[in-house]
Amino acid sequence: MNNESCLDMNAELWRYRHDLTTQPATMAVFAILYAIIIILGTFGNLCVILAIARTRSLQTVPNLFILSLSCSDVVVCCTSATITPITAFKKEWLFGATLCSIAPFIAGISLCFSTFTLTAISVDRFLLICFPMKKALTRPHALLVIVSICTMAACLSAPIMLKQHLQTYENFCGQFCAEDWGSDMSGRRVYGTVMVCVQFVAPLTIIIICYTAIAVKLGQGMLVKGKKNNYEWQVEITDQQRAAIKRRQRTNRMLISMVLAFSASWLWSVLFNVLRDYDRLPEWMKVQEYFYGIATHCIAMTSTVWNPLLYAVLNPQLRAAFIRLMPTFLTSQDRLERCGGLMRNGTLADAGIDCKNVTQQQTMRQAIRSPESKRYGTIAEVSLVSSRASLQHLHTGTHSSTLGCLTQSFSCMQL
């Protein structure tokens, strides 16, 4: 159709509906919001990926699932968070026929992958804590689960790719990427309902059951109870056992927070799409359908930002690994102070900071400044005294600190 005779979709929407997404002010606000989400989401999840990849002690089964979630979130930032707002404000499709089919397919895979992975994490924690005598999930098994989840997500999202096509509307300019289910929309409704049940209802039900059972189990774990000869007895657990339980409770709080953040982010978008599929949108929402659609999508995209923030706040090991990714411009004294703080918090081994080297450097400086070193007249003699003092200090103090690091590392690897 000749561009001079066709109608602009934005102009018509503003004329008949006063659609807010056609206004520059609305576009500017959402452009800023999406830019913040993309930058924070990409940067935060890349930090998670690098931290786990570079820190051996962090490569546990739960963290491998977290790593896969971060990879999925980076893909979301590069696809859904960029293409969807452009299309929502421009109205026509600008990215070609291939991306018209692939982009929604990737978005569907990412959503399914995230919910299934969160479910796998909850099931893994449930088996580990409630059935400790059973064989724990290993890293090769975790990788197999991740591949299976990805395959399942691709199969469930395949109908989107098959039904998504470029279309043209009579009298309107440009091409539009939309699902083509024919004149009967019952197929779209059935598929949408099944996806909601598979993506959200079933996973969230499993997650709630698992974490409820875990909370009950950990709550009971503070006392060891028994019964013999009709006498009931209970004994308080040791400090080491109590510390292990508290560490697991802290990990569970982080994982539950991840689930809550993901659910709260995506709930509004899911509800909006379900109401639209069944033609149950309120009239005030129908008039501004594009606006509420992009608003709920923007809220859903914040899920890519929350996870890295939760890791940094609630997980000391990941927080320490994030610190290691900072530029190496800290002075030796800064590193020593940070090292001491991590030792007190029990996160030294996971931070990967070589405190032994830092302690050696500090001891050398103290030995050089000591009165004993001043009795010698050459640099070589000072070095000998410094080395002697360093070895003595390391033998008495640092050995126990290093052993503590190894013990803490082993405890963290059990999570």
C-alpha positions as a LaTeX table, in Angstrom:
\begin{tabular}{lrrr}
\hline
Residue & $x$ (\AA) & $y$ (\AA) & $z$ (\AA) \\
\hline
Met1 & 0.00 & 0.00 & 0.00 \\
Asn2 & 1.22 & 3.50 & $-0.77$ \\
Asn3 & 2.60 & 5.17 & 2.38 \\
Glu4 & 0.85 & 8.40 & 1.46 \\
Ser5 & $-2.59$ & 6.78 & 1.51 \\
Cys6 & $-2.18$ & 4.44 & 4.52 \\
Leu7 & $-3.05$ & 5.32 & 8.09 \\
Asp8 & $-0.56$ & 5.59 & 10.93 \\
Met9 & $-1.52$ & 3.30 & 13.82 \\
Asn10 & $-0.30$ & 5.70 & 16.51 \\
Ala11 & $-2.22$ & 8.63 & 15.05 \\
Glu12 & $-5.43$ & 6.61 & 14.88 \\
Leu13 & $-5.05$ & 5.29 & 18.42 \\
Trp14 & $-4.61$ & 8.80 & 19.77 \\
Arg15 & $-7.55$ & 10.11 & 17.74 \\
Tyr16 & $-10.05$ & 7.48 & 18.89 \\
Arg17 & $-8.67$ & 6.26 & 22.26 \\
His18 & $-6.19$ & 8.89 & 23.41 \\
Asp19 & $-3.71$ & 6.06 & 23.82 \\
Leu20 & $-0.95$ & 7.19 & 26.19 \\
Thr21 & 1.76 & 5.13 & 24.47 \\
Thr22 & 1.55 & 7.44 & 21.46 \\
Gln23 & 2.77 & 10.44 & 23.49 \\
Pro24 & 6.47 & 11.44 & 23.63 \\
Ala25 & 6.37 & 11.95 & 27.41 \\
Thr26 & 5.18 & 8.38 & 28.00 \\
Met27 & 7.79 & 7.06 & 25.59 \\
Ala28 & 10.54 & 8.98 & 27.39 \\
Val29 & 9.54 & 7.68 & 30.83 \\
Phe30 & 9.44 & 4.06 & 29.71 \\
Ala31 & 12.65 & 4.47 & 27.72 \\
Ile32 & 14.42 & 5.55 & 30.91 \\
Leu33 & 12.87 & 2.73 & 32.94 \\
Tyr34 & 13.79 & 0.07 & 30.39 \\
Ala35 & 17.32 & 1.48 & 30.04 \\
Ile36 & 17.82 & 1.22 & 33.81 \\
Ile37 & 16.45 & $-2.33$ & 33.85 \\
Ile38 & 18.62 & $-3.44$ & 30.93 \\
Ile39 & 21.81 & $-1.91$ & 32.36 \\
Leu40 & 21.30 & $-3.14$ & 35.92 \\
Gly41 & 19.98 & $-6.54$ & 34.85 \\
Thr42 & 22.79 & $-7.22$ & 32.39 \\
Phe43 & 25.56 & $-5.92$ & 34.67 \\
Gly44 & 24.24 & $-7.67$ & 37.79 \\
Asn45 & 23.72 & $-11.04$ & 36.14 \\
Leu46 & 27.10 & $-10.90$ & 34.39 \\
Cys47 & 28.65 & $-10.30$ & 37.82 \\
Val48 & 26.86 & $-13.41$ & 39.11 \\
Ile49 & 28.09 & $-15.46$ & 36.14 \\
Leu50 & 31.70 & $-14.30$ & 36.54 \\
Ala51 & 31.67 & $-14.69$ & 40.33 \\
Ile52 & 30.50 & $-18.31$ & 40.19 \\
Ala53 & 32.69 & $-19.18$ & 37.19 \\
Arg54 & 35.83 & $-17.81$ & 38.87 \\
Thr55 & 35.25 & $-19.15$ & 42.40 \\
Arg56 & 35.58 & $-22.90$ & 42.71 \\
Ser57 & 33.93 & $-23.09$ & 46.13 \\
Leu58 & 30.80 & $-21.39$ & 44.75 \\
Gln59 & 30.23 & $-24.02$ & 42.07 \\
Thr60 & 27.70 & $-25.97$ & 44.13 \\
Val61 & 24.50 & $-27.49$ & 42.79 \\
Pro62 & 22.21 & $-24.60$ & 43.91 \\
Asn63 & 24.68 & $-22.07$ & 42.50 \\
Leu64 & 24.76 & $-23.86$ & 39.15 \\
Phe65 & 21.01 & $-23.37$ & 38.98 \\
Ile66 & 21.50 & $-19.72$ & 39.96 \\
Leu67 & 24.13 & $-19.42$ & 37.22 \\
Ser68 & 21.67 & $-20.75$ & 34.64 \\
Leu69 & 19.03 & $-18.30$ & 35.88 \\
Ser70 & 21.47 & $-15.43$ & 35.39 \\
Cys71 & 22.24 & $-16.59$ & 31.83 \\
Ser72 & 18.50 & $-16.66$ & 31.12 \\
Asp73 & 18.08 & $-13.16$ & 32.55 \\
Val74 & 20.86 & $-11.80$ & 30.33 \\
Val75 & 19.05 & $-13.25$ & 27.30 \\
Val76 & 15.82 & $-11.59$ & 28.48 \\
Cys77 & 17.59 & $-8.23$ & 28.80 \\
Cys78 & 18.92 & $-8.55$ & 25.25 \\
Thr79 & 15.61 & $-9.63$ & 23.67 \\
Ser80 & 12.34 & $-9.01$ & 25.50 \\
Ala81 & 13.50 & $-5.89$ & 27.34 \\
Thr82 & 14.65 & $-4.27$ & 24.09 \\
Ile83 & 12.33 & $-5.46$ & 21.33 \\
Thr84 & 9.01 & $-5.32$ & 23.22 \\
Pro85 & 9.06 & $-1.62$ & 24.22 \\
Ile86 & 10.16 & $-0.54$ & 20.74 \\
Thr87 & 7.29 & $-2.48$ & 19.20 \\
Ala88 & 4.80 & $-1.25$ & 21.80 \\
Phe89 & 5.53 & 2.40 & 21.04 \\
Lys90 & 6.13 & 2.10 & 17.31 \\
Lys91 & 3.20 & $-0.33$ & 16.94 \\
Glu92 & 4.56 & $-1.84$ & 13.71 \\
Trp93 & 7.21 & $-4.58$ & 13.54 \\
Leu94 & 10.68 & $-3.42$ & 12.49 \\
Phe95 & 12.80 & $-6.53$ & 12.94 \\
Gly96 & 11.93 & $-8.81$ & 10.01 \\
Ala97 & 10.03 & $-12.06$ & 9.58 \\
Thr98 & 12.65 & $-14.28$ & 11.25 \\
Leu99 & 12.75 & $-12.36$ & 14.52 \\
Cys100 & 8.96 & $-12.16$ & 14.48 \\
Ser101 & 8.90 & $-15.91$ & 15.12 \\
Ile102 & 12.10 & $-16.26$ & 17.15 \\
Ala103 & 11.81 & $-13.34$ & 19.61 \\
Pro104 & 8.51 & $-14.48$ & 21.23 \\
Phe105 & 9.84 & $-18.04$ & 21.21 \\
Ile106 & 12.95 & $-17.00$ & 23.16 \\
Ala107 & 10.81 & $-14.99$ & 25.58 \\
Gly108 & 8.61 & $-18.05$ & 26.20 \\
Ile109 & 11.64 & $-20.27$ & 26.77 \\
Ser110 & 13.14 & $-17.80$ & 29.25 \\
Leu111 & 9.94 & $-17.59$ & 31.28 \\
Cys112 & 9.44 & $-21.37$ & 31.41 \\
Phe113 & 13.13 & $-21.90$ & 32.15 \\
Ser114 & 13.06 & $-19.50$ & 35.10 \\
Thr115 & 10.02 & $-21.04$ & 36.77 \\
Phe116 & 11.21 & $-24.61$ & 36.20 \\
Thr117 & 14.69 & $-23.78$ & 37.52 \\
Leu118 & 13.27 & $-22.19$ & 40.67 \\
Thr119 & 11.22 & $-25.35$ & 41.11 \\
Ala120 & 14.30 & $-27.54$ & 40.65 \\
Ile121 & 16.15 & $-25.52$ & 43.30 \\
Ser122 & 13.30 & $-25.99$ & 45.79 \\
Val123 & 13.10 & $-29.73$ & 45.12 \\
Asp124 & 16.88 & $-30.08$ & 45.49 \\
Arg125 & 16.81 & $-28.25$ & 48.83 \\
Phe126 & 13.83 & $-30.34$ & 49.97 \\
Leu127 & 15.64 & $-33.62$ & 49.25 \\
Leu128 & 18.90 & $-32.38$ & 50.77 \\
Ile129 & 17.37 & $-31.20$ & 54.06 \\
Cys130 & 14.37 & $-33.47$ & 54.58 \\
Phe131 & 16.11 & $-36.65$ & 53.35 \\
Pro132 & 19.78 & $-36.12$ & 54.25 \\
Met133 & 20.65 & $-39.82$ & 54.03 \\
Lys134 & 19.74 & $-40.00$ & 50.35 \\
Lys135 & 22.41 & $-39.34$ & 47.74 \\
Ala136 & 22.64 & $-35.62$ & 47.04 \\
Leu137 & 22.35 & $-34.18$ & 43.56 \\
Thr138 & 25.79 & $-33.85$ & 41.98 \\
Arg139 & 27.02 & $-31.22$ & 39.55 \\
Pro140 & 26.78 & $-33.52$ & 36.49 \\
His141 & 23.22 & $-34.34$ & 37.51 \\
Ala142 & 22.48 & $-30.63$ & 37.92 \\
Leu143 & 23.78 & $-29.92$ & 34.41 \\
Leu144 & 21.57 & $-32.72$ & 33.08 \\
Val145 & 18.56 & $-31.19$ & 34.88 \\
Ile146 & 19.35 & $-27.77$ & 33.37 \\
Val147 & 19.54 & $-29.22$ & 29.85 \\
Ser148 & 16.26 & $-31.10$ & 30.43 \\
Ile149 & 14.57 & $-27.92$ & 31.66 \\
Cys150 & 15.77 & $-26.02$ & 28.61 \\
Thr151 & 14.46 & $-28.75$ & 26.29 \\
Met152 & 11.09 & $-28.85$ & 28.05 \\
Ala153 & 10.81 & $-25.06$ & 27.90 \\
Ala154 & 11.56 & $-25.09$ & 24.17 \\
Cys155 & 8.89 & $-27.73$ & 23.52 \\
Leu156 & 6.25 & $-25.81$ & 25.47 \\
Ser157 & 7.10 & $-22.56$ & 23.68 \\
Ala158 & 7.20 & $-24.09$ & 20.18 \\
Pro159 & 3.52 & $-23.26$ & 19.36 \\
Ile160 & 4.32 & $-19.56$ & 19.81 \\
Met161 & 6.99 & $-19.77$ & 17.14 \\
Leu162 & 4.68 & $-21.67$ & 14.80 \\
Lys163 & 1.74 & $-19.28$ & 15.21 \\
Gln164 & 3.63 & $-15.98$ & 15.18 \\
His165 & 3.69 & $-14.35$ & 11.73 \\
Leu166 & 4.05 & $-11.00$ & 10.03 \\
Gln167 & 0.68 & $-9.55$ & 9.09 \\
Thr168 & $-0.65$ & $-6.48$ & 7.34 \\
Tyr169 & $-3.87$ & $-4.69$ & 8.27 \\
Glu170 & $-5.97$ & $-3.03$ & 5.63 \\
Asn171 & $-5.50$ & 0.75 & 5.38 \\
Phe172 & $-2.69$ & 0.78 & 7.99 \\
Cys173 & 0.97 & 1.44 & 7.31 \\
Gly174 & 3.68 & $-1.14$ & 7.98 \\
Gln175 & 3.70 & $-4.78$ & 9.06 \\
Phe176 & 2.65 & $-6.23$ & 12.39 \\
Cys177 & 3.95 & $-9.29$ & 14.24 \\
Ala178 & 1.01 & $-11.15$ & 15.77 \\
Glu179 & $-0.23$ & $-14.63$ & 16.59 \\
Asp180 & $-2.43$ & $-16.17$ & 13.91 \\
Trp181 & $-4.87$ & $-18.68$ & 15.41 \\
Gly182 & $-7.47$ & $-18.22$ & 12.70 \\
Ser183 & $-11.00$ & $-17.00$ & 13.25 \\
Asp184 & $-11.52$ & $-19.30$ & 16.25 \\
Met185 & $-9.62$ & $-17.99$ & 19.29 \\
Ser186 & $-10.41$ & $-21.06$ & 21.41 \\
Gly187 & $-7.03$ & $-22.56$ & 20.49 \\
Arg188 & $-5.25$ & $-19.48$ & 21.81 \\
Arg189 & $-7.25$ & $-19.59$ & 25.01 \\
Val190 & $-6.57$ & $-23.28$ & 25.59 \\
Tyr191 & $-2.86$ & $-22.82$ & 24.96 \\
Gly192 & $-2.71$ & $-19.76$ & 27.20 \\
Thr193 & $-4.51$ & $-21.55$ & 30.02 \\
Val194 & $-2.25$ & $-24.58$ & 29.79 \\
Met195 & 0.85 & $-22.37$ & 29.83 \\
Val196 & $-0.35$ & $-20.47$ & 32.91 \\
Cys197 & $-0.92$ & $-23.75$ & 34.74 \\
Val198 & 2.41 & $-25.22$ & 33.64 \\
Gln199 & 4.44 & $-22.04$ & 34.05 \\
Phe200 & 3.03 & $-20.71$ & 37.31 \\
Val201 & 0.33 & $-22.69$ & 39.10 \\
Ala202 & 2.08 & $-26.07$ & 39.18 \\
Pro203 & 5.63 & $-24.74$ & 39.86 \\
Leu204 & 4.49 & $-22.37$ & 42.61 \\
Thr205 & 2.47 & $-25.15$ & 44.25 \\
Ile206 & 5.53 & $-27.43$ & 44.29 \\
Ile207 & 7.74 & $-24.60$ & 45.57 \\
Ile208 & 5.34 & $-23.75$ & 48.41 \\
Ile209 & 5.12 & $-27.40$ & 49.48 \\
Cys210 & 8.91 & $-27.85$ & 49.40 \\
Tyr211 & 9.82 & $-24.72$ & 51.33 \\
Thr212 & 7.07 & $-25.31$ & 53.89 \\
Ala213 & 8.45 & $-28.78$ & 54.56 \\
Ile214 & 11.99 & $-27.36$ & 54.74 \\
Ala215 & 10.94 & $-24.68$ & 57.24 \\
Val216 & 9.26 & $-27.29$ & 59.45 \\
Lys217 & 12.31 & $-29.57$ & 59.27 \\
Leu218 & 14.79 & $-26.83$ & 60.13 \\
Gly219 & 12.55 & $-25.61$ & 62.95 \\
Gln220 & 12.55 & $-29.09$ & 64.47 \\
Gly221 & 16.30 & $-29.39$ & 64.01 \\
Met222 & 17.15 & $-27.11$ & 66.95 \\
Leu223 & 16.37 & $-29.98$ & 69.35 \\
Val224 & 17.24 & $-33.67$ & 69.11 \\
Lys225 & 14.25 & $-35.62$ & 70.38 \\
Gly226 & 13.90 & $-39.27$ & 71.27 \\
Lys227 & 11.84 & $-41.84$ & 73.17 \\
Lys228 & 13.00 & $-44.91$ & 75.06 \\
Asn229 & 11.25 & $-47.09$ & 77.63 \\
Asn230 & 8.21 & $-44.80$ & 77.62 \\
Tyr231 & 10.40 & $-41.81$ & 78.47 \\
Glu232 & 10.70 & $-38.90$ & 76.09 \\
Trp233 & 13.90 & $-36.88$ & 76.03 \\
Gln234 & 15.33 & $-34.00$ & 74.09 \\
Val235 & 18.84 & $-32.59$ & 73.89 \\
Glu236 & 19.95 & $-29.28$ & 72.48 \\
Ile237 & 22.17 & $-29.55$ & 69.44 \\
Thr238 & 25.79 & $-28.41$ & 69.43 \\
Asp239 & 26.91 & $-24.94$ & 68.42 \\
Gln240 & 28.36 & $-26.33$ & 65.19 \\
Gln241 & 25.08 & $-28.00$ & 64.28 \\
Arg242 & 23.17 & $-24.83$ & 65.19 \\
Ala243 & 25.47 & $-22.79$ & 62.93 \\
Ala244 & 24.90 & $-25.23$ & 60.06 \\
Ile245 & 21.12 & $-24.98$ & 60.50 \\
Lys246 & 21.24 & $-21.19$ & 60.59 \\
Arg247 & 23.37 & $-21.19$ & 57.44 \\
Arg248 & 20.80 & $-23.32$ & 55.69 \\
Gln249 & 18.00 & $-21.09$ & 56.94 \\
Arg250 & 19.82 & $-18.08$ & 55.52 \\
Thr251 & 20.20 & $-19.83$ & 52.17 \\
Asn252 & 16.52 & $-20.77$ & 52.18 \\
Arg253 & 15.52 & $-17.17$ & 52.92 \\
Met254 & 17.46 & $-16.06$ & 49.87 \\
Leu255 & 15.89 & $-18.72$ & 47.65 \\
Ile256 & 12.38 & $-17.95$ & 48.93 \\
Ser257 & 13.01 & $-14.26$ & 48.31 \\
Met258 & 13.98 & $-15.12$ & 44.73 \\
Val259 & 10.67 & $-16.93$ & 44.24 \\
Leu260 & 8.66 & $-14.09$ & 45.78 \\
Ala261 & 10.43 & $-11.45$ & 43.68 \\
Phe262 & 9.92 & $-13.45$ & 40.49 \\
Ser263 & 6.25 & $-14.12$ & 41.24 \\
Ala264 & 5.51 & $-10.50$ & 42.17 \\
Ser265 & 7.23 & $-9.27$ & 39.01 \\
Trp266 & 5.42 & $-11.56$ & 36.57 \\
Leu267 & 2.01 & $-11.82$ & 38.27 \\
Trp268 & 0.57 & $-8.66$ & 36.69 \\
Ser269 & 1.69 & $-9.51$ & 33.18 \\
Val270 & 0.25 & $-13.01$ & 33.45 \\
Leu271 & $-3.09$ & $-11.74$ & 34.78 \\
Phe272 & $-3.27$ & $-9.11$ & 32.05 \\
Asn273 & $-2.65$ & $-11.66$ & 29.30 \\
Val274 & $-5.19$ & $-14.12$ & 30.72 \\
Leu275 & $-7.88$ & $-11.44$ & 30.93 \\
Arg276 & $-7.10$ & $-10.32$ & 27.39 \\
Asp277 & $-7.22$ & $-13.87$ & 26.01 \\
Tyr278 & $-10.67$ & $-14.40$ & 27.52 \\
Asp279 & $-11.86$ & $-10.89$ & 26.62 \\
Arg280 & $-12.37$ & $-10.02$ & 30.28 \\
Leu281 & $-10.41$ & $-6.79$ & 30.44 \\
Pro282 & $-12.30$ & $-3.95$ & 32.17 \\
Glu283 & $-13.44$ & $-1.22$ & 29.82 \\
Trp284 & $-11.06$ & 1.35 & 31.30 \\
Met285 & $-8.21$ & $-1.07$ & 30.65 \\
Lys286 & $-9.35$ & $-1.88$ & 27.11 \\
Val287 & $-9.16$ & 1.79 & 26.17 \\
Gln288 & $-5.51$ & 1.89 & 27.28 \\
Glu289 & $-4.62$ & $-1.69$ & 26.36 \\
Tyr290 & $-1.20$ & $-0.81$ & 24.95 \\
Phe291 & $-0.31$ & 1.25 & 28.01 \\
Tyr292 & $-1.26$ & $-1.40$ & 30.58 \\
Gly293 & 0.38 & $-4.06$ & 28.45 \\
Ile294 & 3.73 & $-2.26$ & 28.40 \\
Ala295 & 3.41 & $-1.27$ & 32.08 \\
Thr296 & 2.90 & $-4.87$ & 33.23 \\
His297 & 5.71 & $-6.01$ & 30.92 \\
Cys298 & 8.04 & $-3.40$ & 32.41 \\
Ile299 & 7.25 & $-4.68$ & 35.90 \\
Ala300 & 7.92 & $-8.24$ & 34.73 \\
Met301 & 11.33 & $-7.23$ & 33.36 \\
Thr302 & 12.41 & $-6.05$ & 36.82 \\
Ser303 & 12.77 & $-9.74$ & 37.70 \\
Thr304 & 16.16 & $-9.61$ & 35.95 \\
Val305 & 17.34 & $-7.00$ & 38.47 \\
Trp306 & 16.10 & $-8.45$ & 41.77 \\
Asn307 & 18.08 & $-11.69$ & 41.80 \\
Pro308 & 21.61 & $-10.15$ & 41.75 \\
Leu309 & 20.51 & $-7.68$ & 44.44 \\
Leu310 & 19.19 & $-10.51$ & 46.60 \\
Tyr311 & 22.43 & $-12.47$ & 46.17 \\
Ala312 & 24.48 & $-9.45$ & 47.22 \\
Val313 & 22.32 & $-8.76$ & 50.28 \\
Leu314 & 21.47 & $-12.26$ & 51.53 \\
Asn315 & 24.39 & $-14.46$ & 50.41 \\
Pro316 & 27.75 & $-13.67$ & 52.10 \\
Gln317 & 29.69 & $-16.00$ & 49.81 \\
Leu318 & 28.39 & $-14.42$ & 46.61 \\
Arg319 & 28.76 & $-10.97$ & 48.13 \\
Ala320 & 32.42 & $-11.68$ & 48.86 \\
Ala321 & 32.89 & $-12.99$ & 45.32 \\
Phe322 & 31.32 & $-9.80$ & 43.95 \\
Ile323 & 33.89 & $-7.81$ & 45.91 \\
Arg324 & 36.65 & $-9.73$ & 44.17 \\
Leu325 & 35.34 & $-8.53$ & 40.82 \\
Met326 & 36.01 & $-4.93$ & 41.80 \\
Pro327 & 39.03 & $-3.26$ & 40.16 \\
Thr328 & 42.26 & $-4.18$ & 41.93 \\
Phe329 & 43.12 & $-0.68$ & 43.09 \\
Leu330 & 42.80 & $-1.41$ & 46.80 \\
Thr331 & 45.94 & $-0.86$ & 48.85 \\
Ser332 & 47.50 & $-3.66$ & 50.87 \\
Gln333 & 46.08 & $-2.17$ & 54.06 \\
Asp334 & 42.59 & $-2.13$ & 52.53 \\
Arg335 & 42.97 & $-5.77$ & 51.52 \\
Leu336 & 44.17 & $-6.68$ & 55.01 \\
Glu337 & 41.21 & $-4.93$ & 56.66 \\
Arg338 & 38.78 & $-6.55$ & 54.22 \\
Cys339 & 40.43 & $-9.91$ & 54.81 \\
Gly340 & 40.07 & $-9.54$ & 58.58 \\
Gly341 & 36.41 & $-8.67$ & 58.21 \\
Leu342 & 35.77 & $-11.69$ & 56.01 \\
Met343 & 37.57 & $-13.94$ & 58.50 \\
Arg344 & 35.32 & $-12.69$ & 61.29 \\
Asn345 & 32.23 & $-13.29$ & 59.14 \\
Gly346 & 33.34 & $-16.77$ & 58.09 \\
Thr347 & 33.32 & $-16.00$ & 54.36 \\
Leu348 & 37.07 & $-15.85$ & 53.71 \\
Ala349 & 37.42 & $-19.06$ & 51.77 \\
Asp350 & 34.61 & $-18.22$ & 49.41 \\
Ala351 & 35.95 & $-14.73$ & 48.80 \\
Gly352 & 39.08 & $-16.32$ & 47.40 \\
Ile353 & 41.30 & $-13.64$ & 48.99 \\
Asp354 & 44.86 & $-14.75$ & 49.65 \\
Cys355 & 45.10 & $-13.58$ & 53.25 \\
Lys356 & 48.30 & $-15.47$ & 53.76 \\
Asn357 & 50.10 & $-13.24$ & 51.28 \\
Val358 & 48.55 & $-10.12$ & 52.79 \\
Thr359 & 49.61 & $-11.22$ & 56.28 \\
Gln360 & 53.15 & $-11.91$ & 55.07 \\
Gln361 & 53.40 & $-8.44$ & 53.56 \\
Gln362 & 52.12 & $-6.82$ & 56.76 \\
Thr363 & 54.49 & $-8.87$ & 58.93 \\
Met364 & 57.47 & $-7.93$ & 56.75 \\
Arg365 & 56.69 & $-4.25$ & 57.19 \\
Gln366 & 56.37 & $-4.68$ & 60.96 \\
Ala367 & 59.68 & $-6.54$ & 61.13 \\
Ile368 & 61.45 & $-3.82$ & 59.15 \\
Arg369 & 60.18 & $-1.20$ & 61.59 \\
Ser370 & 61.07 & $-3.30$ & 64.66 \\
Pro371 & 64.05 & $-2.35$ & 66.91 \\
Glu372 & 65.73 & $-5.68$ & 66.17 \\
Ser373 & 66.02 & $-4.86$ & 62.48 \\
Lys374 & 67.76 & $-1.59$ & 63.22 \\
Arg375 & 70.72 & $-3.44$ & 64.77 \\
Tyr376 & 71.63 & $-4.78$ & 61.35 \\
Gly377 & 73.27 & $-2.51$ & 58.81 \\
Thr378 & 72.24 & $-3.83$ & 55.40 \\
Ile379 & 69.06 & $-4.45$ & 53.51 \\
Ala380 & 69.95 & $-8.11$ & 53.19 \\
Glu381 & 70.22 & $-8.43$ & 56.97 \\
Val382 & 66.90 & $-6.67$ & 57.44 \\
Ser383 & 65.34 & $-9.13$ & 55.03 \\
Leu384 & 66.71 & $-12.03$ & 57.01 \\
Val385 & 65.26 & $-10.68$ & 60.23 \\
Ser386 & 61.97 & $-9.92$ & 58.49 \\
Ser387 & 61.77 & $-13.40$ & 57.03 \\
Arg388 & 62.53 & $-14.90$ & 60.42 \\
Ala389 & 59.82 & $-12.80$ & 62.07 \\
Ser390 & 57.38 & $-13.59$ & 59.29 \\
Leu391 & 57.87 & $-17.33$ & 59.62 \\
Gln392 & 57.45 & $-17.17$ & 63.38 \\
His393 & 54.26 & $-15.09$ & 63.07 \\
Leu394 & 52.82 & $-17.32$ & 60.37 \\
His395 & 53.54 & $-20.44$ & 62.41 \\
Thr396 & 51.73 & $-19.11$ & 65.45 \\
Gly397 & 48.81 & $-17.22$ & 63.92 \\
Thr398 & 48.18 & $-17.67$ & 60.24 \\
His399 & 48.14 & $-21.47$ & 60.34 \\
Ser400 & 45.01 & $-21.48$ & 62.46 \\
Ser401 & 43.40 & $-18.83$ & 60.22 \\
Thr402 & 44.15 & $-20.87$ & 57.10 \\
Leu403 & 42.70 & $-23.98$ & 58.73 \\
Gly404 & 39.60 & $-21.97$ & 59.59 \\
Cys405 & 39.33 & $-20.90$ & 55.96 \\
Leu406 & 39.48 & $-24.51$ & 54.77 \\
Thr407 & 36.89 & $-25.59$ & 57.34 \\
Gln408 & 34.53 & $-22.79$ & 56.32 \\
Ser409 & 35.03 & $-23.65$ & 52.64 \\
Phe410 & 34.07 & $-27.28$ & 53.30 \\
Ser411 & 30.98 & $-26.20$ & 55.24 \\
Cys412 & 29.88 & $-23.91$ & 52.40 \\
Met413 & 30.35 & $-26.67$ & 49.83 \\
Gln414 & 27.88 & $-28.81$ & 51.77 \\
Leu415 & 25.03 & $-26.33$ & 51.14 \\
\hline
\end{tabular}
